[in-house]
Short mmCIF file of C-alpha atoms in Angstrom, two decimals:
data_model
loop_
_atom_site.label_atom_id
_atom_site.label_comp_id
_atom_site.label_asym_id
_atom_site.label_seq_id
_atom_site.Cartn_x
_atom_site.Cartn_y
_atom_site.Cartn_z
CA MET A 265 0.00 0.00 0.00
CA ARG A 266 1.14 3.54 -0.73
CA LYS A 267 -1.14 6.09 0.82
CA GLN A 268 1.72 8.66 0.61
CA THR A 269 2.47 9.63 -3.00
CA LYS A 270 4.69 11.90 -5.08
CA ILE A 271 2.70 14.89 -3.88
CA ALA A 272 4.38 14.41 -0.51
CA ALA A 273 7.78 15.20 -2.02
CA MET A 274 6.39 18.29 -3.73
CA VAL A 275 4.88 19.48 -0.46
CA SER A 276 8.19 18.94 1.32
CA ALA A 277 10.15 20.94 -1.24
CA ALA A 278 7.67 23.79 -1.05
CA ALA A 279 7.84 23.73 2.74
CA LEU A 280 11.64 24.04 2.69
CA LEU A 281 11.43 27.14 0.52
CA THR A 282 8.75 28.58 2.82
CA ILE A 283 10.64 28.10 6.06
CA GLY A 284 13.89 29.30 4.49
CA ALA A 285 12.28 32.52 3.38
CA ALA A 286 10.39 32.99 6.61
CA MET A 287 13.24 32.27 9.01
CA THR A 288 15.58 34.87 7.52
CA SER A 289 13.27 37.47 8.98
CA PHE A 290 13.02 35.78 12.41
CA ALA A 291 16.62 36.13 13.58
CA ALA A 292 15.47 36.66 17.15
CA GLY A 293 13.84 33.19 17.19
CA TRP A 294 14.95 30.97 14.35
CA THR A 295 18.59 30.56 13.50
CA MET A 296 20.89 28.07 11.82
CA ASP A 297 23.23 25.78 13.72
CA GLY A 298 25.38 24.39 10.99
CA GLU A 299 22.94 22.71 8.69
CA ASP A 300 20.16 22.51 11.29
CA TRP A 301 17.51 24.96 12.37
CA VAL A 302 17.10 25.88 16.03
CA TYR A 303 14.84 28.24 17.92
CA THR A 304 16.21 30.37 20.74
CA ASP A 305 14.26 32.19 23.40
CA LYS A 306 14.86 35.72 24.57
CA TYR A 307 17.69 34.50 26.73
CA GLY A 308 19.43 32.88 23.80
CA ASP A 309 18.63 29.34 25.01
CA ARG A 310 17.45 26.67 22.61
CA VAL A 311 13.80 25.72 22.84
CA THR A 312 13.37 21.94 23.15
CA ASN A 313 10.41 19.52 22.86
CA GLU A 314 8.12 22.25 21.69
CA TRP A 315 6.23 23.38 18.62
CA LYS A 316 7.08 26.70 16.98
CA LYS A 317 5.33 28.38 14.11
CA SER A 318 6.82 30.09 11.08
CA GLY A 319 4.40 31.63 8.63
CA ASN A 320 1.47 29.21 8.29
CA ASN A 321 3.52 26.14 9.26
CA TRP A 322 4.38 24.47 12.51
CA TYR A 323 7.77 22.91 13.29
CA TYR A 324 8.98 20.78 16.16
CA LEU A 325 12.20 21.20 18.20
CA GLY A 326 13.57 17.93 19.55
CA ASP A 327 15.41 17.05 22.78
CA ASP A 328 18.59 18.75 21.47
CA GLY A 329 16.72 21.81 20.22
CA LEU A 330 17.21 20.91 16.58
CA MET A 331 14.24 21.08 14.23
CA VAL A 332 12.98 17.55 13.52
CA THR A 333 12.28 16.27 10.00
CA SER A 334 10.62 13.15 8.53
CA THR A 335 9.67 11.92 11.98
CA LEU A 336 6.69 10.93 14.07
CA ILE A 337 6.32 13.15 17.10
CA ARG A 338 4.77 11.28 20.04
CA ASP A 339 3.55 12.29 23.48
CA SER A 340 3.22 15.93 22.48
CA GLY A 341 0.43 18.42 22.22
CA SER A 342 -2.15 19.54 24.74
CA SER A 343 -3.39 16.02 25.56
CA GLY A 344 0.07 14.59 26.05
CA ASN A 345 -0.89 11.47 24.07
CA ASP A 346 -1.07 12.67 20.48
CA THR A 347 1.03 11.62 17.51
CA TYR A 348 2.11 14.05 14.80
CA TYR A 349 4.29 13.84 11.72
CA VAL A 350 6.73 16.36 10.29
CA ASN A 351 7.88 15.92 6.69
CA SER A 352 11.33 16.28 5.19
CA GLY A 353 11.02 20.07 5.44
CA GLY A 354 10.09 19.84 9.13
CA VAL A 355 6.49 20.94 8.45
CA LYS A 356 3.70 19.34 10.51
CA VAL A 357 1.42 17.69 7.94
CA THR A 358 -2.38 17.85 8.10
CA ASN A 359 -5.17 15.94 6.36
CA TYR A 360 -2.64 13.48 5.03
CA TRP A 361 -1.84 9.77 4.95
CA ILE A 362 1.54 8.76 6.37
CA GLU A 363 3.29 5.48 5.68
CA MET A 364 6.04 4.41 8.09
CA PRO A 365 8.19 1.30 8.55
CA ASN A 366 7.16 -0.60 11.66
CA ASP A 367 10.57 -0.28 13.32
CA ASP A 368 9.00 -0.30 16.79
CA GLY A 369 7.33 -3.68 16.19
CA PHE A 370 3.77 -2.52 16.75
CA THR A 371 1.07 -5.19 16.82
CA VAL A 372 -1.90 -4.24 14.68
CA ASN A 373 -4.97 -6.49 14.74
CA ASP A 374 -2.97 -9.39 16.23
CA SER A 375 -0.22 -9.22 13.62
CA GLU A 376 3.06 -7.33 13.24
CA PRO A 377 3.02 -5.62 9.83
CA SER A 378 6.19 -4.38 8.17
CA THR A 379 4.53 -1.01 7.51
CA VAL A 380 2.09 1.04 9.55
CA TYR A 381 -0.24 3.79 8.36
CA TYR A 382 -1.54 6.92 10.04
CA TYR A 383 -3.90 9.66 9.02
CA MET A 384 -3.14 13.14 10.28
CA ASP A 385 -6.27 15.24 10.80
CA ASN A 386 -6.68 18.98 10.18
CA GLU A 387 -4.75 19.71 13.39
CA GLY A 388 -1.98 17.34 12.40
CA LYS A 389 -2.94 14.73 15.01
CA ALA A 390 -3.02 11.07 14.07
CA ILE A 391 -6.60 9.84 14.23
CA ARG A 392 -6.80 7.22 16.96
CA ALA A 393 -9.15 5.61 19.43
CA THR A 394 -9.25 7.40 22.77
CA THR A 395 -11.95 6.10 25.08
CA ASP A 396 -12.82 3.06 22.96
CA GLN A 397 -10.73 0.28 21.47
CA TYR A 398 -11.19 1.47 17.89
CA LYS A 399 -11.98 4.66 16.04
CA VAL A 400 -14.12 4.53 12.86
CA LYS A 401 -13.65 7.51 10.54
CA GLN A 402 -14.62 8.45 7.00
CA LEU A 403 -11.58 9.82 5.16
CA LYS A 404 -10.18 10.27 1.65
CA LYS A 405 -8.90 6.96 0.28
CA ASN A 406 -5.43 8.32 -0.52
CA ASN A 407 -3.54 11.57 -0.88
CA ASN A 408 -4.38 11.91 -4.57
CA THR A 409 -8.18 11.78 -4.38
CA THR A 410 -11.21 13.27 -2.72
CA GLU A 411 -13.03 9.91 -2.86
CA LYS A 412 -13.88 8.85 0.66
CA ALA A 413 -14.18 5.55 2.50
CA TYR A 414 -14.42 4.34 6.09
CA PHE A 415 -11.23 3.39 7.97
CA ILE A 416 -10.60 2.12 11.50
CA PHE A 417 -7.72 3.08 13.78
CA ASP A 418 -6.46 1.59 17.05
CA THR A 419 -5.40 3.46 20.19
CA GLU A 420 -1.93 4.07 18.71
CA GLY A 421 -3.41 5.61 15.57
CA HIS A 422 -2.55 2.65 13.35
CA MET A 423 -4.82 1.97 10.42
CA MET A 424 -6.40 -1.48 10.77
CA THR A 425 -6.72 -4.16 8.13
CA GLY A 426 -8.51 -7.52 7.97
CA TRP A 427 -11.59 -8.41 10.02
CA VAL A 428 -12.29 -6.03 12.89
CA ASP A 429 -15.07 -6.12 15.49
CA VAL A 430 -15.88 -2.70 16.92
CA PRO A 431 -17.77 -2.84 20.24
CA THR A 432 -20.93 -0.78 20.61
CA ASP A 433 -23.27 -0.11 23.51
CA LYS A 434 -26.24 0.39 21.19
CA ALA A 435 -29.20 -1.79 22.02
CA ASN A 436 -30.31 -4.60 19.71
CA VAL A 437 -26.91 -4.99 18.05
CA ALA A 438 -26.11 -8.69 17.84
CA ASP A 439 -23.11 -9.73 19.97
CA GLY A 440 -22.63 -6.06 20.89
CA VAL A 441 -20.23 -5.44 17.99
CA TYR A 442 -20.17 -4.07 14.48
CA ARG A 443 -18.03 -6.22 12.19
CA TYR A 444 -15.98 -4.73 9.35
CA TYR A 445 -13.65 -6.08 6.71
CA LEU A 446 -10.76 -3.74 5.85
CA GLY A 447 -8.79 -5.60 3.20
CA ASP A 448 -5.10 -6.43 3.66
CA ASP A 449 -1.75 -4.68 3.37
CA GLU A 450 -1.20 -5.85 -0.21
CA GLU A 451 -4.24 -4.14 -1.72
CA GLY A 452 -2.72 -0.75 -2.50
CA ASP A 453 -5.07 2.17 -1.93
CA ASP A 454 -7.83 -0.28 -1.00
CA ALA A 455 -5.93 -1.52 2.03
CA GLY A 456 -7.75 -0.47 5.17
CA VAL A 457 -10.88 0.54 3.25
CA ALA A 458 -14.06 -0.78 4.90
CA ARG A 459 -15.78 -2.93 2.31
CA THR A 460 -19.38 -2.23 1.29
CA GLY A 461 -22.04 -4.24 -0.52
CA TRP A 462 -21.54 -7.88 -1.45
CA GLN A 463 -18.06 -9.33 -0.87
CA TYR A 464 -16.83 -12.91 -1.31
CA LEU A 465 -14.24 -13.20 1.45
CA GLU A 466 -12.16 -15.68 3.35
CA ASP A 467 -13.89 -16.38 6.64
CA PRO A 468 -12.67 -14.74 9.87
CA ASP A 469 -10.85 -16.93 12.38
CA ASP A 470 -13.83 -17.18 14.74
CA ALA A 471 -16.21 -18.52 12.08
CA ILE A 472 -17.48 -22.06 12.48
CA GLU A 473 -15.16 -24.22 10.45
CA ASP A 474 -16.70 -25.37 7.19
CA PRO A 475 -15.06 -28.59 5.95
CA TYR A 476 -16.00 -27.77 2.36
CA GLU A 477 -15.43 -24.04 2.05
CA ASP A 478 -13.43 -21.39 3.90
CA SER A 479 -14.82 -18.40 1.97
CA HIS A 480 -18.40 -17.13 1.83
CA TRP A 481 -20.53 -14.22 0.68
CA TYR A 482 -20.89 -11.35 3.13
CA TRP A 483 -22.83 -8.12 2.84
CA PHE A 484 -21.82 -4.71 4.23
CA THR A 485 -23.73 -1.44 4.61
CA ASP A 486 -22.63 1.81 3.01
CA THR A 487 -20.78 2.57 6.24
CA GLY A 488 -18.96 -0.78 6.16
CA LYS A 489 -20.95 -2.68 8.81
CA CYS A 490 -21.36 -6.37 8.09
CA ALA A 491 -24.89 -7.84 8.21
CA GLU A 492 -25.64 -8.96 11.74
CA PRO A 493 -25.71 -12.66 12.65
CA GLU A 494 -29.03 -14.50 12.36
CA SER A 495 -30.54 -11.56 10.50
CA SER A 496 -32.42 -10.83 7.31
CA ARG A 497 -31.80 -7.95 4.94
CA TYR A 498 -33.84 -6.44 2.14
CA ILE A 499 -31.22 -5.87 -0.57
CA ASP A 500 -31.93 -4.74 -4.13
CA GLY A 501 -35.57 -5.73 -3.88
CA LYS A 502 -34.96 -9.19 -2.40
CA TYR A 503 -34.68 -10.66 1.09
CA PHE A 504 -31.49 -12.45 2.15
CA HIS A 505 -30.66 -14.28 5.35
CA PHE A 506 -27.33 -14.40 7.19
CA ASN A 507 -26.25 -17.13 9.60
CA SER A 508 -24.62 -16.91 13.01
CA ASP A 509 -21.27 -16.16 11.30
CA ARG A 510 -22.87 -13.38 9.22
CA GLN A 511 -22.45 -15.44 6.06
CA MET A 512 -25.16 -15.42 3.41
CA ASP A 513 -27.27 -18.54 3.79
CA SER A 514 -27.83 -20.74 0.77
CA GLY A 515 -30.30 -23.60 0.60
CA TRP A 516 -31.92 -24.87 3.79
CA PHE A 517 -30.81 -22.97 6.83
CA ASP A 518 -31.58 -22.72 10.52
CA PHE A 519 -32.49 -19.22 11.61
CA ALA A 520 -32.87 -19.90 15.33
CA SER A 521 -29.48 -21.39 16.25
CA GLN A 522 -30.80 -24.92 16.26
CA PRO A 523 -29.45 -27.76 14.12
CA ILE A 524 -31.49 -28.83 11.12
CA GLU A 525 -33.03 -32.24 11.75
CA SER A 526 -35.17 -34.25 9.40
CA ALA A 527 -37.41 -35.14 12.34
CA SER A 528 -38.37 -31.53 12.93
CA MET A 529 -38.46 -28.61 10.53
CA ALA A 530 -39.03 -26.10 13.31
CA ASN A 531 -37.27 -22.77 12.76
CA VAL A 532 -35.91 -23.78 9.36
CA GLY A 533 -36.00 -21.57 6.28
CA ARG A 534 -34.68 -21.77 2.76
CA THR A 535 -33.00 -19.55 0.20
CA LYS A 536 -32.25 -19.99 -3.47
CA SER A 537 -28.72 -20.88 -4.56
CA ASP A 538 -27.97 -17.17 -5.04
CA GLY A 539 -29.07 -16.42 -1.47
CA ARG A 540 -32.45 -14.86 -2.21
CA MET A 541 -35.12 -16.06 0.18
CA GLU A 542 -37.29 -18.58 -1.56
CA THR A 543 -41.07 -18.76 -1.38
CA GLY A 544 -43.56 -21.20 -2.83
CA TRP A 545 -43.17 -24.90 -3.47
CA VAL A 546 -39.87 -26.68 -2.79
CA GLN A 547 -38.82 -30.29 -2.32
CA ARG A 548 -36.57 -31.69 0.36
CA THR A 549 -35.09 -35.18 0.61
CA GLU A 550 -34.70 -36.47 4.14
CA ASP A 551 -35.07 -39.44 6.47
CA GLU A 552 -33.02 -42.60 6.32
CA GLU A 553 -35.11 -43.78 3.38
CA ASP A 554 -34.32 -40.59 1.43
CA ASP A 555 -38.00 -39.80 1.19
CA VAL A 556 -38.91 -36.70 -0.78
CA TYR A 557 -41.31 -34.20 0.78
CA TRP A 558 -42.98 -31.09 -0.59
CA TYR A 559 -43.02 -27.89 1.44
CA TYR A 560 -44.73 -24.58 0.81
CA LEU A 561 -42.55 -21.69 1.96
CA ILE A 562 -44.10 -18.50 3.29
CA ASN A 563 -42.59 -15.33 4.71
CA GLU A 564 -42.28 -15.25 8.47
CA ARG A 565 -42.18 -11.74 9.92
CA GLY A 566 -40.70 -10.40 13.11
CA SER A 567 -42.18 -7.94 15.58
CA ASP A 568 -41.21 -5.05 13.29
CA ASN A 569 -43.11 -6.72 10.41
CA ARG A 570 -39.89 -7.35 8.52
CA VAL A 571 -39.34 -10.71 6.89
CA VAL A 572 -37.27 -12.93 9.19
CA ALA A 573 -37.12 -16.00 6.96
CA THR A 574 -39.08 -18.08 4.50
CA VAL A 575 -40.33 -21.10 6.40
CA PRO A 576 -42.47 -24.15 5.60
CA PHE A 577 -46.14 -23.40 6.16
CA ASN A 578 -47.34 -24.87 9.46
CA ARG A 579 -43.78 -25.61 10.62
CA ASN A 580 -43.89 -26.59 14.27
CA GLY A 581 -47.69 -26.48 14.25
CA ALA A 582 -47.83 -22.82 13.26
CA GLY A 583 -51.46 -23.20 12.21
CA LYS A 584 -54.13 -22.30 14.75
CA GLY A 585 -55.53 -25.49 16.25
CA VAL A 586 -59.20 -26.28 16.70
CA VAL A 587 -60.86 -28.18 19.51
CA TRP A 588 -64.61 -28.61 19.55
CA SER A 589 -65.83 -28.22 23.11
CA ASP A 590 -69.60 -28.49 22.37
CA ASP A 591 -70.47 -26.16 25.25
CA ASN A 592 -74.22 -26.44 24.89
CA GLY A 593 -74.21 -30.21 24.40
CA ASP A 594 -76.27 -30.16 21.21
CA GLY A 595 -73.69 -32.18 19.28
CA LYS A 596 -73.50 -29.52 16.59
CA ARG A 597 -70.85 -27.05 15.66
CA GLN A 598 -71.59 -23.60 17.07
CA ASP A 599 -69.66 -20.35 16.87
CA GLY A 600 -67.55 -19.87 19.97
CA GLU A 601 -67.41 -23.56 20.83
CA PHE A 602 -63.76 -23.85 19.89
CA GLU A 603 -60.50 -23.50 21.75
CA ASN A 604 -57.06 -22.68 20.38
CA ASP A 605 -54.76 -25.60 21.05
CA PRO A 606 -51.60 -26.92 19.42
CA CYS A 607 -52.56 -28.69 16.23
CA LYS A 608 -50.45 -31.00 14.15
CA TYR A 609 -52.09 -30.00 10.88
CA ALA A 610 -53.18 -26.89 9.03
CA ALA A 611 -54.53 -26.32 5.53
CA ARG A 612 -53.82 -23.53 3.07
CA SER A 613 -55.45 -22.36 -0.13
CA ILE A 614 -52.81 -22.02 -2.85
CA ASN A 615 -53.94 -20.91 -6.31
CA ASN A 616 -57.51 -21.71 -5.25
CA LYS A 617 -56.56 -25.27 -4.33
CA ILE A 618 -56.49 -26.46 -0.71
CA TYR A 619 -53.47 -28.36 0.65
CA LEU A 620 -52.83 -29.89 4.06
CA PHE A 621 -49.52 -29.71 5.96
CA ASN A 622 -48.25 -31.34 9.14
CA ASP A 623 -46.30 -29.62 11.92
CA LYS A 624 -43.02 -30.23 10.06
CA GLY A 625 -44.39 -28.28 7.13
CA GLN A 626 -44.64 -31.38 4.93
CA MET A 627 -47.46 -31.58 2.42
CA ILE A 628 -49.90 -34.41 3.25
CA THR A 629 -51.48 -36.71 0.68
CA GLY A 630 -54.10 -39.41 0.92
CA LEU A 631 -57.05 -39.81 3.29
CA THR A 632 -57.06 -37.85 6.53
CA ALA A 633 -58.45 -40.93 8.28
CA ASP A 634 -54.86 -42.20 8.37
CA LEU A 635 -53.41 -39.11 10.06
CA ASP A 636 -51.81 -39.29 13.51
CA ASP A 637 -53.37 -37.11 16.22
CA TRP A 638 -56.26 -36.28 13.91
CA GLN A 639 -59.04 -38.42 15.25
CA GLY A 640 -58.34 -37.40 18.84
CA GLY A 641 -60.57 -34.36 18.58
CA TYR A 642 -58.25 -31.90 16.84
CA GLY A 643 -59.13 -30.24 13.60
CA ALA A 644 -57.35 -27.69 11.43
CA TYR A 645 -58.24 -24.26 10.14
CA VAL A 646 -57.98 -23.50 6.43
CA TYR A 647 -55.89 -20.40 5.64
CA ASN A 648 -55.91 -18.19 2.57
CA SER A 649 -52.87 -16.78 0.73
CA ASN A 650 -52.67 -13.93 3.28
CA SER A 651 -52.43 -16.41 6.15
CA LYS A 652 -55.94 -15.51 7.31
CA VAL A 653 -58.52 -18.14 8.18
CA MET A 654 -60.99 -18.64 5.33
CA GLN A 655 -64.75 -18.69 5.64
CA ASP A 656 -66.67 -21.95 5.51
CA PRO A 657 -67.98 -22.55 1.95
CA ASN A 658 -71.24 -23.85 3.46
CA ASN A 659 -71.66 -20.99 5.92
CA ALA A 660 -69.86 -17.70 5.36
CA THR A 661 -70.45 -16.61 8.97
CA VAL A 662 -68.07 -19.17 10.50
CA ASP A 663 -64.44 -20.12 9.98
CA PHE A 664 -63.49 -22.86 7.56
CA TRP A 665 -61.97 -25.81 9.36
CA LEU A 666 -61.40 -29.49 8.70
CA ASN A 667 -63.41 -31.60 11.10
CA PRO A 668 -61.49 -34.61 12.48
CA SER A 669 -64.69 -36.67 12.55
CA LYS A 670 -65.00 -36.33 8.77
CA TYR A 671 -62.95 -37.71 5.90
CA TYR A 672 -60.96 -35.66 3.41
CA TYR A 673 -58.75 -36.71 0.54
CA PHE A 674 -55.63 -35.03 -0.84
CA THR A 675 -54.49 -36.34 -4.21
CA ASN A 676 -51.34 -38.42 -3.88
CA SER A 677 -50.04 -38.60 -7.43
CA GLY A 678 -49.61 -36.68 -10.65
CA GLY A 679 -49.42 -32.97 -11.25
CA ASN A 680 -52.29 -32.36 -8.84
CA ALA A 681 -50.58 -34.07 -5.90
CA GLY A 682 -51.65 -32.69 -2.54
CA GLN A 683 -54.81 -30.95 -3.77
CA MET A 684 -57.98 -31.47 -1.75
CA ALA A 685 -60.70 -33.33 -3.61
CA LYS A 686 -63.95 -31.31 -3.77
CA ASN A 687 -67.22 -31.84 -5.63
CA THR A 688 -65.92 -35.04 -7.16
CA ARG A 689 -65.83 -38.81 -6.93
CA VAL A 690 -62.42 -40.31 -6.24
CA THR A 691 -60.97 -43.79 -6.52
CA VAL A 692 -58.58 -44.48 -3.63
CA ASN A 693 -56.17 -47.39 -3.30
CA ILE A 694 -55.56 -48.46 0.29
CA ASP A 695 -53.14 -51.32 0.92
CA GLY A 696 -53.85 -52.77 -2.50
CA ASP A 697 -57.63 -52.51 -2.24
CA THR A 698 -59.71 -50.07 -4.24
CA TYR A 699 -62.39 -47.89 -2.64
CA TYR A 700 -64.67 -45.18 -3.94
CA TYR A 701 -65.53 -41.88 -2.25
CA HIS A 702 -67.62 -38.85 -3.12
CA PHE A 703 -66.37 -35.52 -1.71
CA GLN A 704 -68.60 -32.50 -1.39
CA LYS A 705 -68.17 -28.73 -1.62
CA ASP A 706 -66.17 -28.33 1.60
CA GLY A 707 -63.99 -31.31 0.80
CA SER A 708 -65.55 -33.69 3.31
CA ALA A 709 -66.69 -37.11 2.13
CA TYR A 710 -70.35 -37.99 2.03
CA THR A 711 -71.04 -40.43 4.86
CA ASP A 712 -74.17 -42.43 5.62
CA ALA A 713 -75.73 -40.92 2.53
CA VAL A 714 -77.23 -41.87 -0.80
CA VAL A 715 -75.91 -39.42 -3.40
CA ASN A 716 -76.85 -39.68 -7.06
CA GLY A 717 -78.36 -43.04 -6.23
CA ILE A 718 -75.11 -44.43 -4.73
CA LEU A 719 -74.78 -45.37 -1.06
CA TYR A 720 -71.77 -44.25 1.01
CA ALA A 721 -71.20 -45.76 4.46
CA TYR A 722 -70.19 -44.18 7.78
CA ASP A 723 -66.51 -44.10 6.72
CA GLY A 724 -67.21 -42.50 3.36
CA LYS A 725 -66.59 -45.65 1.36
CA ARG A 726 -69.00 -46.61 -1.37
CA VAL A 727 -71.06 -49.66 -0.43
CA GLN A 728 -71.16 -52.24 -3.22
CA SER A 729 -71.66 -55.90 -3.83
CA ASP A 730 -69.02 -58.18 -5.25
CA ALA A 731 -71.36 -59.03 -8.11
CA GLY A 732 -75.05 -58.60 -8.80
CA TRP A 733 -77.35 -57.38 -6.06
CA MET A 734 -76.92 -57.74 -2.32
CA SER A 735 -78.76 -56.59 0.78
CA TYR A 736 -77.27 -53.97 3.09
CA MET A 737 -78.53 -53.14 6.57
CA LEU A 738 -78.62 -49.38 7.14
CA PRO A 739 -77.55 -47.93 10.51
CA GLY A 740 -80.39 -47.56 12.98
CA SER A 741 -82.42 -44.46 13.84
CA GLY A 742 -82.52 -43.29 10.25
CA VAL A 743 -79.02 -41.76 10.23
CA THR A 744 -78.63 -42.46 6.51
CA TYR A 745 -79.90 -39.78 4.17
CA TYR A 746 -80.99 -39.77 0.60
CA LYS A 747 -80.87 -36.57 -1.43
CA SER A 748 -82.89 -36.33 -4.58
CA SER A 749 -82.95 -33.34 -6.86
CA THR A 750 -85.70 -31.74 -4.81
CA GLU A 751 -85.98 -33.36 -1.39
CA THR A 752 -84.00 -35.02 1.37
CA TYR A 753 -85.01 -38.32 3.05
CA ASN A 754 -83.74 -40.45 5.86
CA LEU A 755 -83.71 -44.21 5.59
CA SER A 756 -83.75 -47.29 7.80
CA GLY A 757 -83.98 -51.03 7.26
CA GLU A 758 -82.28 -52.87 4.41
CA VAL A 759 -81.60 -51.76 0.86
CA ALA A 760 -80.48 -53.59 -2.24
CA ILE A 761 -77.03 -52.56 -3.55
CA ASN A 762 -75.43 -53.61 -6.83
CA ALA A 763 -71.73 -53.85 -7.81
CA SER A 764 -71.55 -50.15 -8.68
CA GLY A 765 -73.03 -49.09 -5.33
CA HIS A 766 -76.43 -48.07 -6.69
CA VAL A 767 -79.46 -48.47 -4.45
CA LYS A 768 -82.36 -50.32 -6.07
CA THR A 769 -85.24 -47.94 -6.84
CA LEU A 770 -87.96 -48.00 -4.23
CA THR A 771 -91.29 -46.29 -3.73
CA ILE A 772 -90.71 -43.07 -1.79
CA PRO A 773 -93.13 -40.83 0.16
CA SER A 774 -94.68 -37.78 -1.44
CA LYS A 775 -95.23 -35.56 1.61
CA VAL A 776 -92.89 -34.20 4.25
CA GLY A 777 -93.06 -36.34 7.38
CA ASP A 778 -94.57 -39.34 5.61
CA SER A 779 -92.93 -42.73 5.68
CA THR A 780 -93.09 -45.42 3.03
CA THR A 781 -92.15 -49.02 3.53
CA SER A 782 -90.95 -50.82 0.44
CA THR A 783 -89.85 -54.37 -0.10
CA VAL A 784 -87.31 -55.83 -2.47
CA ARG A 785 -86.61 -59.44 -3.27
CA ILE A 786 -83.08 -60.73 -3.87
CA ASP A 787 -82.57 -64.38 -4.72
CA GLY A 788 -85.98 -65.23 -3.30
CA ALA A 789 -85.48 -63.33 -0.05
CA THR A 790 -87.57 -60.27 0.86
CA TYR A 791 -85.99 -57.14 2.38
CA THR A 792 -87.76 -54.08 3.71
CA VAL A 793 -86.66 -50.41 3.72
CA THR A 794 -88.47 -47.47 5.26
CA TRP A 795 -88.18 -44.00 3.68
CA THR A 796 -89.10 -40.90 5.66
CA LEU A 797 -89.30 -37.52 3.94
CA THR A 798 -87.72 -34.79 6.12
CA LYS A 799 -87.75 -31.01 5.96
CA ALA A 800 -84.15 -30.37 7.04
CA TYR A 801 -82.49 -27.08 8.06
CA ASP A 802 -80.61 -25.22 5.37
CA LYS A 803 -77.50 -23.82 7.14
CA VAL A 804 -76.49 -21.64 4.21
CA ASN A 805 -79.81 -19.84 3.74
CA LYS A 806 -80.85 -20.05 7.39
CA LYS A 807 -84.27 -21.55 6.66
CA ALA A 808 -86.03 -24.86 6.27
CA GLY A 809 -85.29 -26.46 2.96
CA ILE A 810 -83.06 -28.83 1.09
CA ILE A 811 -79.58 -29.47 2.44
CA VAL A 812 -76.62 -31.66 1.54
CA ALA A 813 -76.80 -35.30 2.45
CA ASP A 814 -74.37 -35.36 5.39
CA VAL A 815 -76.63 -33.56 7.88
CA ASP A 816 -75.05 -32.84 11.30
#
């Protein structure tokens, strides 16, 4: 590095001419002693260890009274601790970089450089730390430019290089320090300059050792401060995350100082390969079997509403849980009869399709009847793209939630994997066996219902014979419902079912409240079914009328 340039020699030559011209008219003070200048007081004694002015310049008289040149002057000035520099003409320099051989063996940032650098301020004092360990100062980069940068100096006034941590007592600063990178001694005019923006750098000594890489991307503010550990930054229109060593995170990362484990995705986020925080659908391979899971990443915000990380939706049970307390004992869902409890599952509407996620953030497929901790009374709210609970499609006055006593299906293959089945019939393979379900508007399966002439049992499975017709005993108390195009009926007794699940046509009542008993013969045997026409309660329109088949 050469902060001092040819201009220094020009300044020195000019200073010699100045002092020579000035001192000829100051015979009472300045005088020559051989080839050296001295300053005598009114008694004719030499002045020692003191500054004297000539014209606009200041000069220093050493221990022997001779004017000092090309030397650092220490322990002088009003504070008794300042460092100055006089050039080859003896002039105290100001606003200037000084380069000196490290003959005194100074240690700078835990190393002993061959050269040390000082910056003399407008009073000629070397900028240095006084009450603190380090002094941060914005200065011109070298003596030939007005371009400025930030530099750091120690208590001796030495310009620092390398990684430097500057303590601060400001609240909310991670680790209580600002970290800077100041280049190295071999970088010319960039040595000592606090880096700004993105920098790919060799890691500092205190960084956690990476067996694969000892250099990483770091980001610095315009004033040279490195991004704080475990922090997020909005840079050039994108969010980035930095780990505990202030390195830009890439790929899956832990933003809460906990190790990433396949068994729990709590507090884990993800960035793209270029460091930008990633949102939307991503895959992750984990577990001993190298299973592949889908996650949907959403922005998680801190108390200041800034993005902290992009995390899997419902990581660590982030979704609001639902417990049905049935306060009034009517066995029906009522507003206010729910408690917020930890829930293992939560659903989200993505591009108008509903998906279900567990507390690890993994997308769930298949029937919810197979879910752990689902049938124990817990349900899950359905969230929209703004992470707000949606309204029930059957009743816009209550929240949309998935009832653990009902059955839902999330496609487990193809391009629609994970999507909730709604308003459709679905063929499901379970342990090699094929079953048929019909899912309604809110995604729940029809149960104990005849829909479009097909009977679905208590578990949502289509009832069917192996071949031909068979008899099927309906649950007691008329819990099975039949929905025609205009009316709803409840049924009891036995019905005839064929291989496609269709109920054999029977005579049905014509008036509300009437019952009709019909008989059907199968292979010589007679079976009886009773149909009762009901006027059910329409929960959507809040009046008596036709409702869907799975009445509460």
